[in-house]
mmCIF file of C-alpha atoms and ligand atoms in Angstrom:
data_model
loop_
_atom_site.group_PDB
_atom_site.id
_atom_site.type_symbol
_atom_site.label_atom_id
_atom_site.label_comp_id
_atom_site.label_asym_id
_atom_site.label_seq_id
_atom_site.Cartn_x
_atom_site.Cartn_y
_atom_site.Cartn_z
ATOM 1 C CA MET A 577 9.705 -62.288 58.560
ATOM 2 C CA ASP A 578 10.683 -63.993 55.309
ATOM 3 C CA ASP A 579 14.311 -64.689 54.718
ATOM 4 C CA PRO A 580 16.203 -62.045 52.676
ATOM 5 C CA LYS A 581 16.089 -63.971 49.404
ATOM 6 C CA ALA A 582 12.336 -64.456 49.702
ATOM 7 C CA GLN A 583 12.002 -60.723 50.436
ATOM 8 C CA VAL A 584 13.870 -59.900 47.208
ATOM 9 C CA ALA A 585 11.560 -62.179 45.242
ATOM 10 C CA LYS A 586 8.509 -60.729 46.938
ATOM 11 C CA ALA A 587 9.515 -57.094 46.313
ATOM 12 C CA LYS A 588 10.201 -57.938 42.668
ATOM 13 C CA GLU A 589 6.907 -59.800 42.176
ATOM 14 C CA GLU A 590 4.896 -57.027 43.798
ATOM 15 C CA ALA A 591 6.552 -54.372 41.621
ATOM 16 C CA LEU A 592 6.062 -56.410 38.439
ATOM 17 C CA SER A 593 2.453 -57.303 39.129
ATOM 18 C CA ALA A 594 1.613 -53.630 39.839
ATOM 19 C CA LEU A 595 3.457 -52.691 36.642
ATOM 20 C CA ALA A 596 1.296 -55.121 34.681
ATOM 21 C CA SER A 597 -1.781 -53.020 35.320
ATOM 22 C CA ALA A 598 -0.105 -49.618 34.698
ATOM 23 C CA ASN A 599 -0.513 -48.680 31.045
ATOM 24 C CA THR A 600 -0.879 -44.955 30.510
ATOM 25 C CA VAL A 601 1.924 -42.423 30.935
ATOM 26 C CA GLU A 602 0.209 -41.114 34.086
ATOM 27 C CA GLU A 603 -0.221 -44.612 35.610
ATOM 28 C CA LEU A 604 3.408 -45.427 34.843
ATOM 29 C CA THR A 605 4.607 -42.220 36.460
ATOM 30 C CA ALA A 606 2.579 -43.026 39.571
ATOM 31 C CA TRP A 607 3.958 -46.562 39.560
ATOM 32 C CA LYS A 608 7.537 -45.266 39.280
ATOM 33 C CA ASN A 609 7.011 -42.849 42.191
ATOM 34 C CA THR A 610 5.888 -45.792 44.321
ATOM 35 C CA TYR A 611 8.013 -48.765 43.302
ATOM 36 C CA LEU A 612 11.292 -47.111 42.334
ATOM 37 C CA ALA A 613 11.188 -44.443 45.043
ATOM 38 C CA LYS A 614 14.024 -44.348 47.586
ATOM 39 C CA LYS A 615 11.831 -45.760 50.353
ATOM 40 C CA SER A 616 10.197 -48.536 48.282
ATOM 41 C CA PRO A 617 10.797 -52.159 49.382
ATOM 42 C CA LEU A 618 12.761 -52.773 46.200
ATOM 43 C CA SER A 619 15.121 -49.837 46.904
ATOM 44 C CA GLN A 620 15.600 -50.884 50.506
ATOM 45 C CA LEU A 621 16.691 -54.469 49.746
ATOM 46 C CA MET A 622 20.398 -53.690 50.081
ATOM 47 C CA GLY A 623 19.624 -52.938 53.741
ATOM 48 C CA LEU A 624 19.149 -56.675 54.252
ATOM 49 C CA MET A 625 22.880 -57.177 53.640
ATOM 50 C CA ARG A 626 23.470 -56.945 57.392
ATOM 51 C CA GLN A 627 21.690 -60.270 57.872
ATOM 52 C CA ILE A 628 23.737 -62.026 55.192
ATOM 53 C CA PRO A 629 26.840 -64.020 56.132
ATOM 54 C CA ALA A 630 30.049 -62.593 54.680
ATOM 55 C CA GLU A 631 30.657 -65.366 52.127
ATOM 56 C CA GLU A 632 27.160 -64.932 50.668
ATOM 57 C CA LYS A 633 27.178 -61.152 50.502
ATOM 58 C CA ALA A 634 28.460 -60.976 46.934
ATOM 59 C CA ALA A 635 25.871 -63.433 45.643
ATOM 60 C CA PHE A 636 23.087 -61.648 47.523
ATOM 61 C CA GLY A 637 24.177 -58.287 46.154
ATOM 62 C CA LYS A 638 23.954 -59.673 42.644
ATOM 63 C CA THR A 639 20.483 -61.105 43.311
ATOM 64 C CA VAL A 640 19.265 -57.680 44.492
ATOM 65 C CA ASN A 641 20.803 -55.870 41.502
ATOM 66 C CA ASP A 642 19.396 -58.403 39.041
ATOM 67 C CA ALA A 643 15.928 -58.050 40.576
ATOM 68 C CA ARG A 644 16.089 -54.280 40.396
ATOM 69 C CA GLN A 645 17.468 -54.431 36.830
ATOM 70 C CA GLU A 646 14.648 -56.746 35.733
ATOM 71 C CA VAL A 647 11.992 -54.411 37.164
ATOM 72 C CA GLU A 648 13.596 -51.302 35.644
ATOM 73 C CA THR A 649 13.934 -52.932 32.218
ATOM 74 C CA ALA A 650 10.280 -53.993 32.301
ATOM 75 C CA PHE A 651 9.328 -50.417 33.269
ATOM 76 C CA GLU A 652 11.445 -48.787 30.517
ATOM 77 C CA ALA A 653 9.843 -51.030 27.899
ATOM 78 C CA LYS A 654 6.320 -50.141 29.005
ATOM 79 C CA LYS A 655 7.201 -46.445 29.326
ATOM 80 C CA GLU A 656 8.554 -46.343 25.797
ATOM 81 C CA GLN A 657 5.385 -47.930 24.486
ATOM 82 C CA ALA A 658 3.165 -45.563 26.459
ATOM 83 C CA ASP A 659 5.102 -42.472 25.280
ATOM 84 C CA LYS A 660 4.780 -43.614 21.691
ATOM 85 C CA ALA A 661 1.053 -44.215 22.054
ATOM 86 C CA ALA A 662 0.603 -40.805 23.695
ATOM 87 C CA LEU A 663 2.477 -39.059 20.869
ATOM 88 C CA GLU A 664 0.444 -40.856 18.236
ATOM 89 C CA ALA A 665 -2.804 -39.917 19.956
ATOM 90 C CA LYS A 666 -1.667 -36.282 20.133
ATOM 91 C CA LEU A 667 -0.670 -36.157 16.464
ATOM 92 C CA LYS A 668 -3.971 -37.682 15.486
ATOM 93 C CA ALA A 669 -5.962 -35.230 17.574
ATOM 94 C CA GLU A 670 -4.045 -32.239 16.232
ATOM 95 C CA SER A 671 -3.870 -33.261 12.595
ATOM 96 C CA ILE A 672 -4.761 -30.648 9.957
ATOM 97 C CA ASP A 673 -6.698 -31.411 6.834
ATOM 98 C CA LEU A 674 -4.490 -30.087 4.061
ATOM 99 C CA THR A 675 -7.242 -30.579 1.511
ATOM 100 C CA LEU A 676 -9.409 -27.831 3.064
ATOM 101 C CA PRO A 677 -9.577 -24.660 0.965
ATOM 102 C CA GLY A 678 -7.431 -21.809 2.355
ATOM 103 C CA ARG A 679 -8.709 -18.463 3.581
ATOM 104 C CA HIS A 680 -9.080 -15.927 0.804
ATOM 105 C CA TYR A 681 -7.905 -12.380 1.306
ATOM 106 C CA ASP A 682 -8.725 -9.641 -1.187
ATOM 107 C CA VAL A 683 -5.670 -7.554 -1.886
ATOM 108 C CA GLY A 684 -6.250 -3.938 -2.837
ATOM 109 C CA LYS A 685 -5.213 -2.496 -6.179
ATOM 110 C CA THR A 686 -4.083 0.982 -6.999
ATOM 111 C CA ASN A 687 -6.754 3.005 -8.746
ATOM 112 C CA PRO A 688 -5.696 4.058 -12.286
ATOM 113 C CA TYR A 689 -6.096 7.664 -11.117
ATOM 114 C CA TRP A 690 -3.200 7.189 -8.704
ATOM 115 C CA LEU A 691 -1.217 5.130 -11.174
ATOM 116 C CA VAL A 692 -1.083 8.089 -13.555
ATOM 117 C CA VAL A 693 -0.493 10.607 -10.749
ATOM 118 C CA ASP A 694 2.552 8.577 -9.715
ATOM 119 C CA GLU A 695 3.704 8.151 -13.273
ATOM 120 C CA MET A 696 3.339 11.828 -14.180
ATOM 121 C CA SER A 697 4.929 12.943 -10.909
ATOM 122 C CA ALA A 698 7.922 10.701 -11.607
ATOM 123 C CA ILE A 699 8.299 12.143 -15.120
ATOM 124 C CA PHE A 700 8.260 15.744 -13.886
ATOM 125 C CA ALA A 701 10.485 14.905 -10.923
ATOM 126 C CA SER A 702 13.024 13.516 -13.397
ATOM 127 C CA MET A 703 13.019 16.954 -15.061
ATOM 128 C CA GLY A 704 13.747 18.643 -11.727
ATOM 129 C CA PHE A 705 10.223 19.676 -10.698
ATOM 130 C CA SER A 706 9.394 19.564 -7.009
ATOM 131 C CA ILE A 707 5.985 18.347 -5.901
ATOM 132 C CA VAL A 708 3.845 20.803 -3.983
ATOM 133 C CA GLU A 709 0.712 19.999 -2.019
ATOM 134 C CA GLY A 710 -2.078 22.495 -2.501
ATOM 135 C CA ARG A 711 -5.319 22.847 -0.576
ATOM 136 C CA ASP A 712 -8.812 21.743 -1.540
ATOM 137 C CA VAL A 713 -10.432 24.645 0.308
ATOM 138 C CA GLU A 714 -9.337 27.969 -1.078
ATOM 139 C CA THR A 715 -10.228 31.605 -0.751
ATOM 140 C CA ASP A 716 -11.741 33.492 -3.659
ATOM 141 C CA HIS A 717 -8.543 35.556 -3.597
ATOM 142 C CA TYR A 718 -6.225 32.648 -4.423
ATOM 143 C CA ASN A 719 -8.566 30.705 -6.689
ATOM 144 C CA PHE A 720 -9.566 33.728 -8.801
ATOM 145 C CA GLU A 721 -8.288 37.197 -7.912
ATOM 146 C CA LEU A 722 -4.560 36.424 -7.891
ATOM 147 C CA LEU A 723 -5.031 34.543 -11.140
ATOM 148 C CA ASN A 724 -6.257 37.670 -12.875
ATOM 149 C CA VAL A 725 -9.931 36.724 -12.597
ATOM 150 C CA PRO A 726 -11.628 39.653 -10.817
ATOM 151 C CA LYS A 727 -15.160 39.409 -9.427
ATOM 152 C CA ASP A 728 -16.977 40.427 -12.613
ATOM 153 C CA HIS A 729 -14.827 38.380 -14.998
ATOM 154 C CA PRO A 730 -16.878 36.208 -17.396
ATOM 155 C CA ALA A 731 -14.430 33.291 -16.945
ATOM 156 C CA ARG A 732 -16.022 32.760 -13.536
ATOM 157 C CA ASP A 733 -19.197 31.510 -15.210
ATOM 158 C CA MET A 734 -17.416 28.360 -16.394
ATOM 159 C CA GLN A 735 -15.986 27.704 -12.966
ATOM 160 C CA ASP A 736 -18.905 27.861 -10.599
ATOM 161 C CA THR A 737 -18.175 25.777 -7.516
ATOM 162 C CA PHE A 738 -19.240 24.810 -4.019
ATOM 163 C CA TYR A 739 -19.043 27.751 -1.635
ATOM 164 C CA LEU A 740 -18.314 27.189 2.044
ATOM 165 C CA GLY A 741 -18.886 30.816 2.920
ATOM 166 C CA ASP A 742 -18.691 34.180 1.278
ATOM 167 C CA GLN A 743 -15.006 34.001 0.382
ATOM 168 C CA LEU A 744 -14.290 30.292 0.967
ATOM 169 C CA LEU A 745 -14.771 27.733 -1.749
ATOM 170 C CA LEU A 746 -13.676 24.324 -3.024
ATOM 171 C CA ARG A 747 -10.988 25.202 -5.576
ATOM 172 C CA THR A 748 -11.957 24.981 -9.212
ATOM 173 C CA GLN A 749 -8.390 24.583 -10.447
ATOM 174 C CA THR A 750 -5.023 23.618 -9.039
ATOM 175 C CA SER A 751 -3.828 26.938 -10.504
ATOM 176 C CA ALA A 752 -4.531 28.364 -7.039
ATOM 177 C CA ALA A 753 -1.268 26.650 -6.028
ATOM 178 C CA GLN A 754 0.596 28.906 -8.492
ATOM 179 C CA ALA A 755 -0.223 31.982 -6.429
ATOM 180 C CA HIS A 756 0.664 30.262 -3.135
ATOM 181 C CA THR A 757 4.005 29.046 -4.460
ATOM 182 C CA MET A 758 5.004 32.409 -5.900
ATOM 183 C CA LEU A 759 3.980 34.356 -2.790
ATOM 184 C CA ASP A 760 5.674 31.849 -0.478
ATOM 185 C CA SER A 761 8.931 31.911 -2.432
ATOM 186 C CA LYS A 762 9.080 35.619 -3.191
ATOM 187 C CA ASP A 763 12.302 36.531 -4.928
ATOM 188 C CA LYS A 764 13.575 32.981 -4.645
ATOM 189 C CA ALA A 765 13.272 32.022 -8.282
ATOM 190 C CA PRO A 766 13.707 29.667 -9.993
ATOM 191 C CA ILE A 767 10.380 28.017 -9.224
ATOM 192 C CA LYS A 768 9.854 24.631 -10.805
ATOM 193 C CA MET A 769 6.945 22.767 -9.286
ATOM 194 C CA ILE A 770 3.976 20.576 -9.987
ATOM 195 C CA CYS A 771 0.907 20.338 -7.789
ATOM 196 C CA PRO A 772 -1.406 17.334 -8.167
ATOM 197 C CA GLY A 773 -4.779 17.547 -6.462
ATOM 198 C CA LYS A 774 -8.558 17.525 -6.496
ATOM 199 C CA CYS A 775 -10.669 20.267 -8.068
ATOM 200 C CA TYR A 776 -14.401 20.906 -7.901
ATOM 201 C CA ARG A 777 -16.882 22.496 -10.261
ATOM 202 C CA ARG A 778 -20.603 22.748 -10.618
ATOM 203 C CA ASP A 779 -20.855 20.383 -13.548
ATOM 204 C CA ASP A 780 -23.402 17.882 -14.773
ATOM 205 C CA ASP A 781 -21.779 14.468 -14.412
ATOM 206 C CA ASP A 782 -21.577 12.376 -17.582
ATOM 207 C CA ALA A 783 -19.108 9.996 -19.228
ATOM 208 C CA THR A 784 -16.415 12.680 -19.459
ATOM 209 C CA HIS A 785 -17.350 15.172 -16.726
ATOM 210 C CA SER A 786 -17.437 14.973 -12.972
ATOM 211 C CA HIS A 787 -18.115 17.595 -10.320
ATOM 212 C CA GLN A 788 -14.896 16.423 -8.686
ATOM 213 C CA PHE A 789 -11.775 15.709 -10.699
ATOM 214 C CA GLY A 790 -8.004 15.838 -10.506
ATOM 215 C CA GLN A 791 -5.500 18.193 -12.066
ATOM 216 C CA ILE A 792 -1.760 18.473 -12.074
ATOM 217 C CA GLU A 793 -0.636 22.063 -12.136
ATOM 218 C CA GLY A 794 2.815 22.926 -13.387
ATOM 219 C CA LEU A 795 4.676 26.199 -12.841
ATOM 220 C CA VAL A 796 8.117 27.397 -13.845
ATOM 221 C CA VAL A 797 9.277 30.945 -13.047
ATOM 222 C CA ASP A 798 12.747 32.266 -13.757
ATOM 223 C CA LYS A 799 14.586 34.796 -15.864
ATOM 224 C CA GLY A 800 14.176 34.236 -19.596
ATOM 225 C CA ILE A 801 11.548 31.458 -19.592
ATOM 226 C CA SER A 802 9.821 31.300 -22.980
ATOM 227 C CA MET A 803 7.170 29.367 -24.892
ATOM 228 C CA ALA A 804 10.030 27.230 -26.261
ATOM 229 C CA ASP A 805 10.716 25.981 -22.709
ATOM 230 C CA LEU A 806 7.029 25.176 -22.284
ATOM 231 C CA LYS A 807 6.896 23.279 -25.555
ATOM 232 C CA GLY A 808 10.096 21.343 -24.866
ATOM 233 C CA THR A 809 8.922 20.368 -21.385
ATOM 234 C CA LEU A 810 5.510 19.203 -22.568
ATOM 235 C CA GLU A 811 6.971 17.314 -25.509
ATOM 236 C CA ARG A 812 9.284 15.417 -23.209
ATOM 237 C CA PHE A 813 6.396 14.746 -20.825
ATOM 238 C CA VAL A 814 4.205 13.348 -23.632
ATOM 239 C CA HIS A 815 7.019 11.201 -25.016
ATOM 240 C CA GLN A 816 7.707 9.705 -21.601
ATOM 241 C CA LEU A 817 4.045 9.090 -20.858
ATOM 242 C CA PHE A 818 2.701 7.938 -24.213
ATOM 243 C CA GLY A 819 5.835 6.998 -26.174
ATOM 244 C CA GLU A 820 8.341 8.699 -28.481
ATOM 245 C CA LYS A 821 6.090 8.402 -31.534
ATOM 246 C CA ARG A 822 3.454 10.806 -30.212
ATOM 247 C CA GLN A 823 3.511 14.413 -31.366
ATOM 248 C CA ILE A 824 2.136 17.491 -29.692
ATOM 249 C CA ARG A 825 0.340 20.447 -31.189
ATOM 250 C CA LEU A 826 -0.164 23.844 -29.584
ATOM 251 C CA ARG A 827 -3.409 25.643 -30.429
ATOM 252 C CA SER A 828 -3.913 29.204 -29.359
ATOM 253 C CA SER A 829 -6.470 29.580 -26.606
ATOM 254 C CA TYR A 830 -7.434 31.827 -23.732
ATOM 255 C CA PHE A 831 -6.904 31.672 -19.978
ATOM 256 C CA PRO A 832 -7.010 34.822 -17.851
ATOM 257 C CA PHE A 833 -3.769 33.926 -16.054
ATOM 258 C CA THR A 834 -1.587 33.125 -19.068
ATOM 259 C CA GLU A 835 -0.595 35.181 -22.105
ATOM 260 C CA PRO A 836 -0.184 33.803 -24.683
ATOM 261 C CA SER A 837 -2.365 30.806 -23.844
ATOM 262 C CA VAL A 838 -2.513 27.473 -25.603
ATOM 263 C CA GLU A 839 -4.359 24.216 -25.561
ATOM 264 C CA VAL A 840 -2.138 21.237 -26.163
ATOM 265 C CA ASP A 841 -3.150 18.227 -28.219
ATOM 266 C CA VAL A 842 -1.389 14.909 -28.571
ATOM 267 C CA SER A 843 -1.528 12.865 -31.765
ATOM 268 C CA CYS A 844 -4.020 9.983 -31.558
ATOM 269 C CA ALA A 845 -2.431 6.678 -30.567
ATOM 270 C CA LYS A 846 -5.075 4.596 -32.269
ATOM 271 C CA CYS A 847 -4.974 6.045 -35.789
ATOM 272 C CA GLY A 848 -1.600 7.799 -35.637
ATOM 273 C CA GLY A 849 -3.194 11.051 -36.824
ATOM 274 C CA LYS A 850 -5.391 9.841 -39.693
ATOM 275 C CA GLY A 851 -8.628 10.263 -37.787
ATOM 276 C CA CYS A 852 -10.750 7.659 -35.996
ATOM 277 C CA ASN A 853 -13.571 7.312 -33.463
ATOM 278 C CA ILE A 854 -11.233 7.953 -30.493
ATOM 279 C CA CYS A 855 -10.018 11.330 -31.795
ATOM 280 C CA LYS A 856 -13.395 12.078 -33.388
ATOM 281 C CA GLY A 857 -11.845 12.156 -36.850
ATOM 282 C CA THR A 858 -9.345 14.927 -36.076
ATOM 283 C CA GLY A 859 -6.203 12.872 -35.443
ATOM 284 C CA TRP A 860 -5.561 14.862 -32.240
ATOM 285 C CA ILE A 861 -6.663 14.608 -28.619
ATOM 286 C CA GLU A 862 -6.638 17.599 -26.270
ATOM 287 C CA ILE A 863 -4.791 16.936 -23.012
ATOM 288 C CA LEU A 864 -4.068 20.219 -21.269
ATOM 289 C CA GLY A 865 -4.158 23.995 -21.044
ATOM 290 C CA ALA A 866 -1.001 26.082 -20.722
ATOM 291 C CA GLY A 867 0.724 29.362 -21.427
ATOM 292 C CA GLU A 868 3.218 31.996 -20.338
ATOM 293 C CA VAL A 869 2.402 33.304 -16.874
ATOM 294 C CA HIS A 870 0.455 36.576 -17.297
ATOM 295 C CA PRO A 871 2.428 39.701 -16.216
ATOM 296 C CA ASN A 872 -0.468 40.693 -13.915
ATOM 297 C CA VAL A 873 -0.195 37.358 -12.079
ATOM 298 C CA LEU A 874 3.580 37.680 -11.698
ATOM 299 C CA ARG A 875 3.163 41.216 -10.359
ATOM 300 C CA MET A 876 0.371 40.317 -7.912
ATOM 301 C CA CYS A 877 2.412 37.365 -6.672
ATOM 302 C CA GLY A 878 5.561 39.354 -6.023
ATOM 303 C CA TYR A 879 7.621 38.883 -9.194
ATOM 304 C CA ASP A 880 8.598 41.783 -11.462
ATOM 305 C CA PRO A 881 7.398 40.842 -14.974
ATOM 306 C CA GLU A 882 10.170 43.011 -16.458
ATOM 307 C CA VAL A 883 12.706 40.659 -14.844
ATOM 308 C CA TYR A 884 10.953 37.327 -14.567
ATOM 309 C CA SER A 885 8.816 35.236 -16.856
ATOM 310 C CA GLY A 886 7.380 31.760 -16.588
ATOM 311 C CA PHE A 887 5.067 29.146 -17.955
ATOM 312 C CA ALA A 888 2.227 27.195 -16.403
ATOM 313 C CA PHE A 889 0.115 24.246 -17.428
ATOM 314 C CA GLY A 890 -2.806 22.251 -16.060
ATOM 315 C CA VAL A 891 -3.399 18.586 -16.936
ATOM 316 C CA GLY A 892 -6.622 16.729 -16.222
ATOM 317 C CA ILE A 893 -5.683 13.543 -14.348
ATOM 318 C CA GLU A 894 -8.730 11.433 -15.259
ATOM 319 C CA ARG A 895 -8.355 12.520 -18.888
ATOM 320 C CA ILE A 896 -4.816 11.126 -18.935
ATOM 321 C CA ALA A 897 -5.874 7.942 -17.112
ATOM 322 C CA MET A 898 -8.681 7.403 -19.632
ATOM 323 C CA LEU A 899 -6.319 7.859 -22.586
ATOM 324 C CA ARG A 900 -3.518 5.885 -21.014
ATOM 325 C CA TYR A 901 -5.702 2.882 -20.185
ATOM 326 C CA GLY A 902 -8.540 3.184 -22.675
ATOM 327 C CA ILE A 903 -11.232 3.851 -20.038
ATOM 328 C CA ASP A 904 -14.537 4.797 -21.634
ATOM 329 C CA ASP A 905 -16.353 6.425 -18.719
ATOM 330 C CA ILE A 906 -14.862 8.730 -16.087
ATOM 331 C CA ARG A 907 -17.320 7.403 -13.484
ATOM 332 C CA ARG A 908 -15.573 4.014 -13.462
ATOM 333 C CA ILE A 909 -12.623 5.717 -11.802
ATOM 334 C CA TYR A 910 -14.748 6.676 -8.776
ATOM 335 C CA THR A 911 -17.026 3.713 -8.214
ATOM 336 C CA ASN A 912 -14.343 1.344 -6.868
ATOM 337 C CA ASP A 913 -15.618 -1.768 -8.610
ATOM 338 C CA VAL A 914 -12.908 -4.368 -7.870
ATOM 339 C CA ARG A 915 -13.506 -6.087 -11.204
ATOM 340 C CA PHE A 916 -12.516 -2.828 -12.902
ATOM 341 C CA LEU A 917 -9.608 -2.098 -10.572
ATOM 342 C CA LYS A 918 -8.145 -5.574 -11.076
ATOM 343 C CA ASP A 919 -7.464 -4.704 -14.722
ATOM 344 C CA PHE A 920 -4.692 -2.289 -13.814
ATOM 345 C CA GLN A 921 -1.200 -3.372 -13.037
ATOM 346 C CA GLU A 922 1.438 -1.150 -11.573
ATOM 347 C CA LYS A 923 4.407 -0.695 -13.860
HETATM 348 N N1 LIG B 1610 -6.514 26.062 -14.752
HETATM 349 C C1 LIG B 1610 -6.837 25.799 -16.151
HETATM 350 C C2 LIG B 1610 -8.140 24.992 -16.182
HETATM 351 O O1 LIG B 1610 -8.532 24.462 -15.194
HETATM 352 C C3 LIG B 1610 -5.739 25.060 -16.847
HETATM 353 C C4 LIG B 1610 -4.482 25.850 -16.967
HETATM 354 C C5 LIG B 1610 -3.494 25.772 -16.007
HETATM 355 C C6 LIG B 1610 -4.288 26.695 -18.038
HETATM 356 C C7 LIG B 1610 -2.341 26.514 -16.137
HETATM 357 C C8 LIG B 1610 -3.136 27.434 -18.174
HETATM 358 C C9 LIG B 1610 -2.165 27.346 -17.205
HETATM 359 O O2 LIG B 1610 -8.767 24.900 -17.217
#
């Protein structure tokens, strides 16, 4: 057996020469588990102390510590290098090319139909109207009979629709919601509601007509409601929607469920009333039908016409969207062409 000092030198040389060929993080870990482990020759050197004479013990201890220190320092240096190299390799492998184009997501836009529904609803809500949801499928009773349009009434000719059965049909007008609201709220006037929704009619589709379209119904029932209330409400509505400069005009008209009945025009925004291609030379554009609720309707829907009165109106939603945004063909509203939809910005 070599003498203790030679054993120290040997253990050190063996550890260092093995370290020389360990380069990767894994190799260095394996090396450490062998050469710096508790049972490794290098770690056991202090055990040789027994063989050392007392006066040399201190010097021998230092030799062992220095040897161990030298090996550990050499290992730390290599480990640091290996860790750095491993990190660099990882960063390189995982690098992202920032010059690549990003993924493109199409974000939806609100259809102008809904933009004006929201806008009109907000205007009426600000005047204290509640918003009622009607139903697309109605009975003949609600869509016609309760609105003073009996079976043989000629007004039915203009409102032919899609029948789902003998008495079931797709509603031709949101006015059906008037009857529901009055019957549901019997004797709980005042009623002040709007009802936006889809309507259906047998119509030939063209630039201004569609077999499916939207209306916003309005209904107010209380004691002492007059045409002046109707006019004031609609004037405020038009001013909020189109601006303070616009005027309204009431023309006498006919609807079976209102008496008197009117059609309401708004002064043309383009020519200010002088006459142009938009208003077809008249200076006015028709926007809705309205009137005082007919006594027969009030009676059928549970309100005594001697006590209560009311007004109602029906606005075409697409009509308003077309005027509001200068849309030339109603069909654009339904075809969902993103190039068209992108032109509209929410307020
Ligand atoms: N329902 C009518 C239509 O569709 C419009 C209207 C509603 C008229 C309310 C008067 C009162 O033409």
